[in-house]
Amino acid sequence: MLKFDFSFAFKENLGTGLSKDEVFNNREFAKRSLLDVIESEPGFLRILKTDEYLDEVEALKDWVKNFDTLVVVGIGGSALGNLALHASLKPMNWNLLSEEEREGNLRVFVVDNVDPHFVGSVIEQIDLDRTLFNVISKSGTTAEAMANYLVVRGILEKRGLDISEHLIFTTDPEKGVLRQIAKEEGIRTLTIPQDVGGRFSVLTPVGLFSAMAEGIDIRKLYEGARNGVKRYSESSADTNPVLVNALLHYSYLKDGKSISVMMPYSNQLYLLADWYRQLWAESLGKKYDLDGNVVNTGQTPVKALGAVDQHSQIQLYNEGPKDKIVTFLKLEKFPGDLQIPELHSEIEALSYLGGKSLSELLNSEQEGTAMALTENGVPNLTLRFDELSESSVGEFIIYYELLTAVMGAMLNINPYDQPGVELGKKITYSLMGRKGYEAFAGKFSEKKWR
Ligand code: PA5
């Protein structure tokens, strides 16, 4: 179970910022927002009510064992959940282990960007004959995912491999080109439910399939998420960590804290912060509220890694503009630890480290940073994982999905759409010569500096 410590987020300890009374003044508003979210049953909650998507994915378990490697092709919400599960629940050297060491589970690569060097380097690392490509795109129109699909397909065809055995599509149950191609060519498919948007889709086949392929227990992931739903649905604003956190972020945003930093003190948790960054940014950054007023709201999510970014960012967080609220992710028990040898006992700058463990140092650094921020009046909170497990990661996912939806309700915006990414996509289509989009880039030609 995740543990939360909000004590350094209030004026009572900070000496500045918002007091408990000021934050909890909005408790009824937050409670109502949570109830509205639960009653509206968004897709990310609905999917947890049955085993439908677990069953859909597990039906392919034996087939997947034919392969050594899975390459996920997708971007944004069709990639970040896969990366977050991979990083948090598999050893960091997973893709370097032998098949025997992986006990027959698959290596997993995620190809999201269209950087040719990146794509090429993944292709160089795989044995095509033993690789399955999962092309994930809800819309089936995303340029990056489609370009990488074409690249991969071209390579498979050139090698004379059976397309329907080396490709699987994860897409909308009815619409889109991937669905159409799959039907025509007998390519296996997995479903992205229509009521679940990309960035909320990690617990659908989007994230579940690669997780299962690499040996993550997806039923335990669901167990953690389901326990989280129970825990975070209770409506006491003073004890429900979703409500306390929503109240804090909402109140501090209104108070001018326009940046929300997530700082895990664990490399394995770092990509969960990446996943959170998309969820918070794309869901809450909106021009219009639900009544059609221009609000240009949102809070800029920033990820930082402890202790590395203590030597890069913390100077700014402590002494720079007072525009941040910081969330630390802390891991109590690391999957493995290293003892620091007791060497150089005569050198005081080294001897104090001897006999301690690296995890003890890392967690002391987290506590030290939290205290220093508190001393500097920067509101911060700590979310603790006892250990990295499917259950704790599942709980984390549902915690942040619920928190984001509640924040959306409090800000009176739609957290499930992303109209702000459309224009850039259309201009790209125009630049790439897509029919029907000619005008979008043309408009800018006279605005260019020469
Ligand atoms: O959260 C979202 O909806 C987006 O980030 C999408 O996941 C991303 O744009 C990819 O879309 P698609 O799955 O349609 O290719």
Coordinates of C-alpha atoms and ligand atoms in Angstrom, one line a residue:
M1 CA 0.0 0.0 0.0
L2 CA 1.3 3.5 -0.9
K3 CA 2.0 5.8 2.0
F4 CA 1.7 9.6 1.9
D5 CA 3.3 12.3 3.9
F6 CA 1.8 15.7 3.3
S7 CA 3.2 17.4 6.4
F8 CA 5.7 19.6 4.6
A9 CA 3.0 21.0 2.2
F10 CA 1.3 23.3 4.7
K11 CA 2.2 26.7 6.1
E12 CA 2.2 25.2 9.6
N13 CA 5.6 23.6 8.8
L14 CA 6.7 25.8 5.9
G15 CA 6.2 29.1 7.6
T16 CA 4.8 30.4 4.4
G17 CA 2.3 29.2 1.7
L18 CA -1.2 27.9 2.5
S19 CA -2.4 26.8 5.9
K20 CA -4.4 23.6 6.5
D21 CA -7.5 25.7 7.0
E22 CA -7.0 27.5 3.7
V23 CA -6.5 24.3 1.8
F24 CA -9.3 22.3 3.4
N25 CA -11.7 25.2 3.0
N26 CA -12.5 23.6 -0.4
R27 CA -13.1 20.1 1.1
E28 CA -16.8 20.0 0.1
F29 CA -15.9 21.1 -3.5
A30 CA -13.2 18.4 -3.7
K31 CA -15.5 15.7 -2.3
R32 CA -18.2 16.6 -4.8
S33 CA -15.7 16.6 -7.7
L34 CA -14.6 13.1 -6.7
L35 CA -18.2 11.9 -6.5
D36 CA -18.9 13.4 -9.9
V37 CA -15.9 11.5 -11.4
I38 CA -16.9 8.2 -9.8
E39 CA -20.6 8.6 -10.8
S40 CA -19.7 9.4 -14.4
E41 CA -17.7 6.2 -14.5
P42 CA -14.9 7.2 -16.8
G43 CA -13.4 4.3 -18.9
F44 CA -10.3 4.1 -16.8
L45 CA -12.4 3.0 -13.8
R46 CA -15.0 1.0 -15.8
I47 CA -12.3 -1.3 -17.2
L48 CA -11.4 -2.5 -13.7
K49 CA -14.9 -3.9 -13.0
T50 CA -14.3 -7.0 -15.1
D51 CA -11.5 -9.2 -16.2
E52 CA -12.3 -8.6 -19.9
Y53 CA -9.0 -7.1 -20.9
L54 CA -6.9 -9.4 -18.7
D55 CA -8.6 -12.3 -20.4
E56 CA -8.2 -10.8 -23.9
V57 CA -4.4 -10.4 -23.4
E58 CA -3.9 -13.7 -21.6
A59 CA -5.5 -15.6 -24.5
L60 CA -2.3 -14.8 -26.4
K61 CA 0.0 -16.0 -23.7
D62 CA 1.1 -19.2 -25.5
W63 CA 1.5 -17.6 -28.9
V64 CA 3.8 -14.9 -27.4
K65 CA 6.2 -17.6 -26.2
N66 CA 7.1 -18.2 -29.8
F67 CA 9.1 -14.9 -29.7
D68 CA 12.2 -13.7 -27.9
T69 CA 11.5 -9.9 -28.3
L70 CA 8.5 -7.7 -28.4
V71 CA 8.8 -4.2 -30.0
V72 CA 6.0 -1.8 -29.1
V73 CA 5.4 0.8 -31.9
G74 CA 3.3 3.7 -30.6
I75 CA 3.7 7.2 -29.1
G76 CA 2.3 9.3 -26.2
G77 CA -0.3 7.3 -24.3
S78 CA 0.3 4.4 -26.6
A79 CA 3.9 4.1 -25.4
L80 CA 4.5 5.8 -22.0
G81 CA 2.5 3.2 -20.0
N82 CA 4.5 0.4 -21.5
L83 CA 7.8 2.1 -20.7
A84 CA 6.7 2.9 -17.1
L85 CA 5.7 -0.7 -16.4
H86 CA 8.9 -2.0 -18.0
A87 CA 11.1 0.3 -16.0
S88 CA 9.4 0.0 -12.6
L89 CA 8.8 -3.8 -12.6
K90 CA 11.7 -5.3 -14.5
P91 CA 15.4 -5.2 -13.7
M92 CA 17.2 -2.3 -15.4
N93 CA 19.3 -4.8 -17.4
W94 CA 16.3 -6.9 -18.6
N95 CA 16.9 -6.5 -22.3
L96 CA 20.5 -7.6 -21.9
L97 CA 19.7 -10.9 -20.1
S98 CA 19.7 -14.2 -21.9
E99 CA 16.5 -16.0 -22.8
E100 CA 17.3 -18.5 -20.0
E101 CA 17.9 -15.8 -17.5
R102 CA 14.5 -14.2 -18.5
E103 CA 12.9 -17.7 -18.1
G104 CA 11.4 -17.5 -21.6
N105 CA 9.9 -14.1 -21.0
L106 CA 10.4 -11.5 -23.8
R107 CA 12.7 -8.5 -24.1
V108 CA 10.6 -5.4 -24.6
F109 CA 11.6 -2.3 -26.6
V110 CA 9.4 0.7 -27.1
V111 CA 9.8 2.6 -30.3
D112 CA 8.0 5.9 -29.9
N113 CA 10.0 8.5 -31.6
V114 CA 10.8 8.7 -35.3
D115 CA 14.4 9.6 -34.8
P116 CA 16.0 7.4 -37.5
H117 CA 19.1 6.6 -35.4
F118 CA 16.9 5.5 -32.5
V119 CA 14.6 3.3 -34.6
G120 CA 17.6 1.9 -36.5
S121 CA 19.4 1.1 -33.3
V122 CA 16.5 -0.9 -31.9
I123 CA 16.2 -2.8 -35.2
E124 CA 19.9 -3.6 -35.0
Q125 CA 19.5 -5.2 -31.6
I126 CA 16.8 -7.7 -32.5
D127 CA 16.5 -11.0 -34.2
L128 CA 13.7 -10.3 -36.7
D129 CA 12.8 -14.0 -37.0
R130 CA 12.0 -14.1 -33.3
T131 CA 10.5 -10.6 -32.9
L132 CA 6.8 -9.6 -32.6
F133 CA 5.8 -6.0 -33.3
N134 CA 2.8 -4.6 -31.5
V135 CA 1.6 -1.5 -33.3
I136 CA -0.5 0.5 -30.9
S137 CA -2.6 3.4 -32.1
K138 CA -6.1 4.2 -31.0
S139 CA -6.8 6.5 -33.9
G140 CA -4.6 4.7 -36.5
T141 CA -3.7 8.1 -37.9
T142 CA -0.8 9.2 -35.7
A143 CA 2.1 10.0 -38.1
E144 CA 4.9 8.8 -35.9
A145 CA 3.3 5.4 -35.1
M146 CA 2.2 4.9 -38.7
A147 CA 5.6 5.8 -40.1
N148 CA 7.3 3.4 -37.8
Y149 CA 4.7 0.7 -38.7
L150 CA 5.5 1.1 -42.4
V151 CA 9.3 1.0 -41.7
V152 CA 8.9 -2.2 -39.7
R153 CA 6.5 -3.8 -42.2
G154 CA 8.9 -3.0 -45.0
I155 CA 11.7 -4.7 -43.2
L156 CA 9.6 -7.8 -42.4
E157 CA 8.4 -8.0 -46.0
K158 CA 11.9 -7.7 -47.3
R159 CA 13.0 -10.6 -45.2
G160 CA 10.1 -12.6 -46.4
L161 CA 8.5 -13.1 -43.0
D162 CA 4.8 -13.9 -42.5
I163 CA 3.3 -10.5 -41.6
S164 CA 0.3 -12.0 -39.8
E165 CA 2.7 -13.9 -37.5
H166 CA 5.0 -11.0 -36.7
L167 CA 2.5 -8.1 -36.3
I168 CA -0.3 -7.5 -33.8
F169 CA -2.3 -4.3 -33.8
T170 CA -3.7 -2.7 -30.7
T171 CA -6.4 -0.2 -31.7
D172 CA -10.0 1.0 -31.6
P173 CA -12.5 -2.0 -31.6
E174 CA -14.2 -0.8 -34.8
K175 CA -12.6 2.3 -36.5
G176 CA -9.3 3.2 -38.1
V177 CA -6.9 1.9 -40.7
L178 CA -5.2 -0.6 -38.4
R179 CA -8.5 -2.3 -37.8
Q180 CA -9.2 -2.3 -41.5
I181 CA -5.8 -3.8 -42.4
A182 CA -6.1 -6.4 -39.7
K183 CA -9.4 -7.5 -41.0
E184 CA -8.2 -7.7 -44.6
E185 CA -4.9 -9.5 -43.7
G186 CA -5.9 -11.7 -40.8
I187 CA -3.6 -9.8 -38.4
R188 CA -4.3 -10.4 -34.7
T189 CA -5.7 -7.5 -32.7
L190 CA -6.1 -6.2 -29.2
T191 CA -8.7 -3.6 -28.2
I192 CA -8.3 -0.1 -26.9
P193 CA -11.8 0.6 -25.4
Q194 CA -13.4 3.6 -27.0
D195 CA -14.1 5.3 -23.6
V196 CA -10.4 5.2 -22.6
G197 CA -8.1 7.9 -23.9
G198 CA -4.4 7.1 -24.7
R199 CA -2.9 8.5 -21.5
F200 CA -5.4 6.7 -19.3
S201 CA -5.0 3.4 -21.2
V202 CA -2.1 1.7 -19.4
L203 CA -4.4 -0.9 -17.7
T204 CA -6.0 -1.8 -21.0
P205 CA -4.3 -4.1 -23.6
V206 CA -2.2 -1.1 -24.5
G207 CA 0.0 -1.6 -21.4
L208 CA -1.1 -5.1 -20.4
F209 CA 0.2 -7.0 -23.4
S210 CA 3.8 -6.0 -23.2
A211 CA 3.7 -6.4 -19.4
M212 CA 2.5 -10.0 -19.7
A213 CA 5.0 -10.7 -22.5
E214 CA 7.9 -9.7 -20.2
G215 CA 6.5 -11.7 -17.2
I216 CA 4.8 -9.0 -15.2
D217 CA 1.8 -10.4 -13.2
I218 CA -1.0 -8.4 -14.8
R219 CA -3.6 -9.8 -12.4
K220 CA -1.6 -8.4 -9.5
L221 CA -1.4 -5.1 -11.3
Y222 CA -5.2 -5.1 -11.5
E223 CA -5.5 -6.2 -7.8
G224 CA -3.4 -3.1 -6.8
A225 CA -5.5 -0.8 -9.0
R226 CA -8.7 -2.3 -7.7
N227 CA -7.6 -1.9 -4.1
G228 CA -6.7 1.7 -4.9
V229 CA -10.1 2.4 -6.3
K230 CA -11.6 1.2 -3.0
R231 CA -9.2 3.2 -0.9
Y232 CA -9.3 6.4 -2.9
S233 CA -13.1 6.5 -3.5
E234 CA -13.9 7.2 0.1
S235 CA -15.1 10.7 0.5
S236 CA -13.5 11.9 3.7
A237 CA -11.4 14.8 2.4
D238 CA -9.2 14.8 5.5
T239 CA -8.0 11.2 5.1
N240 CA -8.4 10.3 1.4
P241 CA -4.9 10.9 -0.2
V242 CA -6.5 11.7 -3.6
L243 CA -8.6 14.5 -2.1
V244 CA -5.8 15.9 0.1
N245 CA -3.5 16.0 -2.9
A246 CA -6.1 17.4 -5.2
L247 CA -6.9 20.1 -2.7
L248 CA -3.2 20.9 -2.4
H249 CA -2.5 21.1 -6.1
Y250 CA -5.7 23.0 -6.8
S251 CA -5.1 25.5 -4.0
Y252 CA -1.4 26.0 -4.8
L253 CA -2.2 26.4 -8.5
K254 CA -4.7 29.1 -7.7
D255 CA -2.0 30.6 -5.4
G256 CA 0.5 30.9 -8.3
K257 CA 2.4 27.5 -8.1
S258 CA 2.2 26.8 -11.8
I259 CA 4.8 24.0 -11.8
S260 CA 4.4 20.5 -10.3
V261 CA 7.6 18.7 -10.0
M262 CA 7.7 14.9 -9.5
M263 CA 11.1 13.7 -8.2
P264 CA 11.5 10.0 -7.7
Y265 CA 14.5 8.8 -5.7
S266 CA 14.8 5.7 -7.7
N267 CA 15.9 5.1 -11.3
Q268 CA 13.2 2.5 -11.7
L269 CA 10.5 5.0 -10.7
Y270 CA 11.7 7.6 -13.1
L271 CA 9.6 6.6 -16.0
L272 CA 6.5 6.6 -13.8
A273 CA 7.2 10.3 -13.5
D274 CA 7.4 10.5 -17.3
W275 CA 4.0 8.8 -17.5
Y276 CA 2.6 11.2 -14.9
R277 CA 4.1 14.2 -16.8
Q278 CA 1.9 13.4 -19.9
L279 CA -1.1 12.6 -17.8
W280 CA -1.0 15.9 -15.9
A281 CA 0.0 18.1 -18.9
E282 CA -2.3 16.8 -21.6
S283 CA -5.3 16.3 -19.3
L284 CA -5.2 19.6 -17.4
G285 CA -3.6 22.1 -19.8
K286 CA -6.7 23.5 -21.5
K287 CA -7.7 26.8 -23.1
Y288 CA -11.4 26.5 -22.5
D289 CA -13.4 25.5 -19.4
L290 CA -16.6 23.4 -19.7
D291 CA -18.7 26.6 -20.0
G292 CA -16.7 27.8 -23.1
N293 CA -14.7 30.5 -21.2
V294 CA -11.1 31.0 -22.1
V295 CA -9.1 30.0 -19.0
N296 CA -5.7 28.8 -20.3
T297 CA -5.4 26.7 -17.2
G298 CA -3.1 23.8 -16.2
Q299 CA 0.1 23.1 -14.2
T300 CA 3.4 22.4 -15.9
P301 CA 4.6 19.0 -14.8
V302 CA 8.4 18.6 -14.5
K303 CA 10.3 15.4 -13.8
A304 CA 13.5 15.3 -11.8
L305 CA 15.6 12.4 -10.6
G306 CA 17.0 12.1 -7.1
A307 CA 19.8 12.3 -6.3
V308 CA 21.1 13.3 -9.7
D309 CA 19.0 16.4 -10.1
Q310 CA 20.1 17.7 -6.7
H311 CA 23.2 18.7 -8.6
S312 CA 21.2 20.3 -11.4
Q313 CA 17.7 21.5 -10.3
I314 CA 17.6 21.9 -6.5
Q315 CA 19.4 25.2 -6.4
L316 CA 16.6 26.6 -8.5
Y317 CA 13.8 24.8 -6.5
N318 CA 15.2 26.2 -3.2
E319 CA 16.1 29.7 -4.2
G320 CA 14.4 30.4 -7.5
P321 CA 10.8 31.6 -8.2
K322 CA 8.3 30.3 -5.7
D323 CA 6.2 28.7 -8.4
K324 CA 6.5 25.0 -7.6
I325 CA 5.0 22.2 -5.6
V326 CA 7.2 19.1 -5.4
T327 CA 6.2 15.5 -5.0
F328 CA 8.9 13.0 -4.0
L329 CA 8.6 9.3 -4.8
K330 CA 10.5 7.3 -2.3
L331 CA 11.2 3.6 -2.3
E332 CA 11.7 1.9 1.1
K333 CA 13.1 -1.4 0.0
F334 CA 15.2 -1.6 -3.2
P335 CA 15.2 -4.8 -5.2
G336 CA 18.9 -5.1 -4.3
D337 CA 21.3 -3.1 -2.3
L338 CA 25.0 -2.4 -2.2
Q339 CA 27.1 -1.9 1.0
I340 CA 29.6 0.9 1.0
P341 CA 33.0 -0.6 2.1
E342 CA 34.7 0.8 5.1
L343 CA 37.8 2.1 3.4
H344 CA 39.9 5.3 4.0
S345 CA 38.9 5.4 7.7
E346 CA 41.5 8.1 8.2
I347 CA 39.8 10.5 5.7
E348 CA 36.8 12.1 7.4
A349 CA 35.1 13.1 4.1
L350 CA 34.9 9.4 3.2
S351 CA 34.8 7.4 6.5
Y352 CA 31.2 8.4 7.4
L353 CA 29.9 6.6 4.3
G354 CA 31.6 3.3 5.2
G355 CA 29.3 0.5 6.4
K356 CA 26.2 2.2 5.1
S357 CA 24.2 1.1 2.1
L358 CA 23.6 3.0 -1.1
S359 CA 19.9 2.9 -0.5
E360 CA 20.4 4.5 3.0
L361 CA 22.4 7.3 1.4
L362 CA 19.8 7.8 -1.4
N363 CA 16.8 7.9 1.1
S364 CA 18.7 10.2 3.4
E365 CA 19.3 12.5 0.5
Q366 CA 15.6 12.5 -0.2
E367 CA 14.8 13.4 3.4
G368 CA 17.5 16.1 3.4
T369 CA 16.1 17.6 0.2
A370 CA 12.6 17.6 1.5
M371 CA 13.7 19.3 4.7
A372 CA 15.8 21.9 2.8
L373 CA 12.8 22.7 0.5
T374 CA 10.6 23.1 3.6
E375 CA 13.2 25.4 5.2
N376 CA 13.0 27.4 2.0
G377 CA 9.2 27.5 2.0
V378 CA 8.7 25.2 -1.0
P379 CA 5.6 23.0 -0.4
N380 CA 6.5 19.3 -0.9
L381 CA 5.0 15.9 -0.2
T382 CA 6.3 12.4 -0.2
L383 CA 4.7 9.3 -1.7
R384 CA 6.3 6.1 -0.4
F385 CA 6.4 2.7 -2.0
D386 CA 7.3 -0.1 0.4
E387 CA 8.7 -2.0 -2.5
L388 CA 8.4 -2.2 -6.3
S389 CA 5.6 -4.7 -6.9
E390 CA 2.8 -5.1 -9.4
S391 CA 0.3 -4.2 -6.7
S392 CA 2.0 -1.0 -5.7
V393 CA 2.5 0.2 -9.3
G394 CA -1.1 -0.7 -10.1
E395 CA -2.2 1.4 -7.1
F396 CA 0.1 4.3 -8.2
I397 CA -1.5 4.3 -11.6
I398 CA -5.0 4.4 -10.4
Y399 CA -4.1 7.0 -7.8
Y400 CA -2.8 9.4 -10.4
E401 CA -5.6 8.7 -12.9
L402 CA -8.2 9.5 -10.2
L403 CA -6.2 12.6 -9.0
T404 CA -6.0 13.9 -12.5
A405 CA -9.7 13.4 -13.1
V406 CA -10.6 15.1 -9.8
M407 CA -8.3 18.0 -10.6
G408 CA -10.0 18.3 -14.0
A409 CA -13.4 18.4 -12.3
M410 CA -12.2 21.1 -9.9
L411 CA -10.8 23.1 -12.7
N412 CA -14.1 22.7 -14.7
I413 CA -12.2 21.4 -17.8
N414 CA -12.4 18.2 -19.8
P415 CA -9.4 16.1 -18.8
Y416 CA -10.0 13.5 -21.5
D417 CA -9.5 15.5 -24.7
Q418 CA -6.4 17.2 -26.3
P419 CA -7.6 19.7 -28.9
G420 CA -4.3 21.6 -28.5
V421 CA -2.3 19.0 -30.3
E422 CA -4.4 19.0 -33.4
L423 CA -3.1 22.0 -35.2
G424 CA 0.5 20.9 -35.0
K425 CA -0.5 17.5 -36.4
K426 CA -2.3 19.1 -39.3
I427 CA 0.6 21.4 -40.2
T428 CA 2.9 18.3 -40.2
Y429 CA 0.5 16.5 -42.5
S430 CA 0.6 19.6 -44.7
L431 CA 4.4 19.7 -44.7
M432 CA 4.5 16.0 -45.6
G433 CA 2.1 16.4 -48.5
R434 CA -1.0 14.7 -47.1
K435 CA -4.0 15.4 -49.3
G436 CA -6.6 17.7 -47.9
Y437 CA -4.1 19.5 -45.5
E438 CA -2.3 21.7 -48.1
A439 CA -3.4 25.0 -46.6
F440 CA -2.3 24.4 -43.0
A441 CA 1.5 25.1 -43.5
G442 CA 1.1 27.5 -46.4
K443 CA -0.4 30.1 -44.1
F444 CA 2.9 30.3 -42.2
S445 CA 5.3 30.7 -45.2
E446 CA 5.1 34.6 -45.2
K447 CA 5.6 34.6 -41.4
K448 CA 9.1 33.0 -41.6
W449 CA 12.2 35.0 -40.8
R450 CA 14.5 35.2 -43.7
Ligands
PA5_1 O1 -3.3 10.6 -24.5 C1 -3.5 10.7 -25.7 O2 -4.7 10.6 -26.1 C2 -2.4 10.9 -26.7 O3 -1.2 11.1 -26.1 C3 -2.3 9.7 -27.6 O4 -2.0 8.5 -26.9 C4 -1.2 9.8 -28.7 O5 -1.4 11.0 -29.4 C5 -1.2 8.6 -29.6 O6 -2.4 8.5 -30.2 P1 -2.9 7.2 -31.0 O7 -3.0 6.1 -30.0 O8 -4.2 7.5 -31.6 O9 -1.8 6.9 -32.0

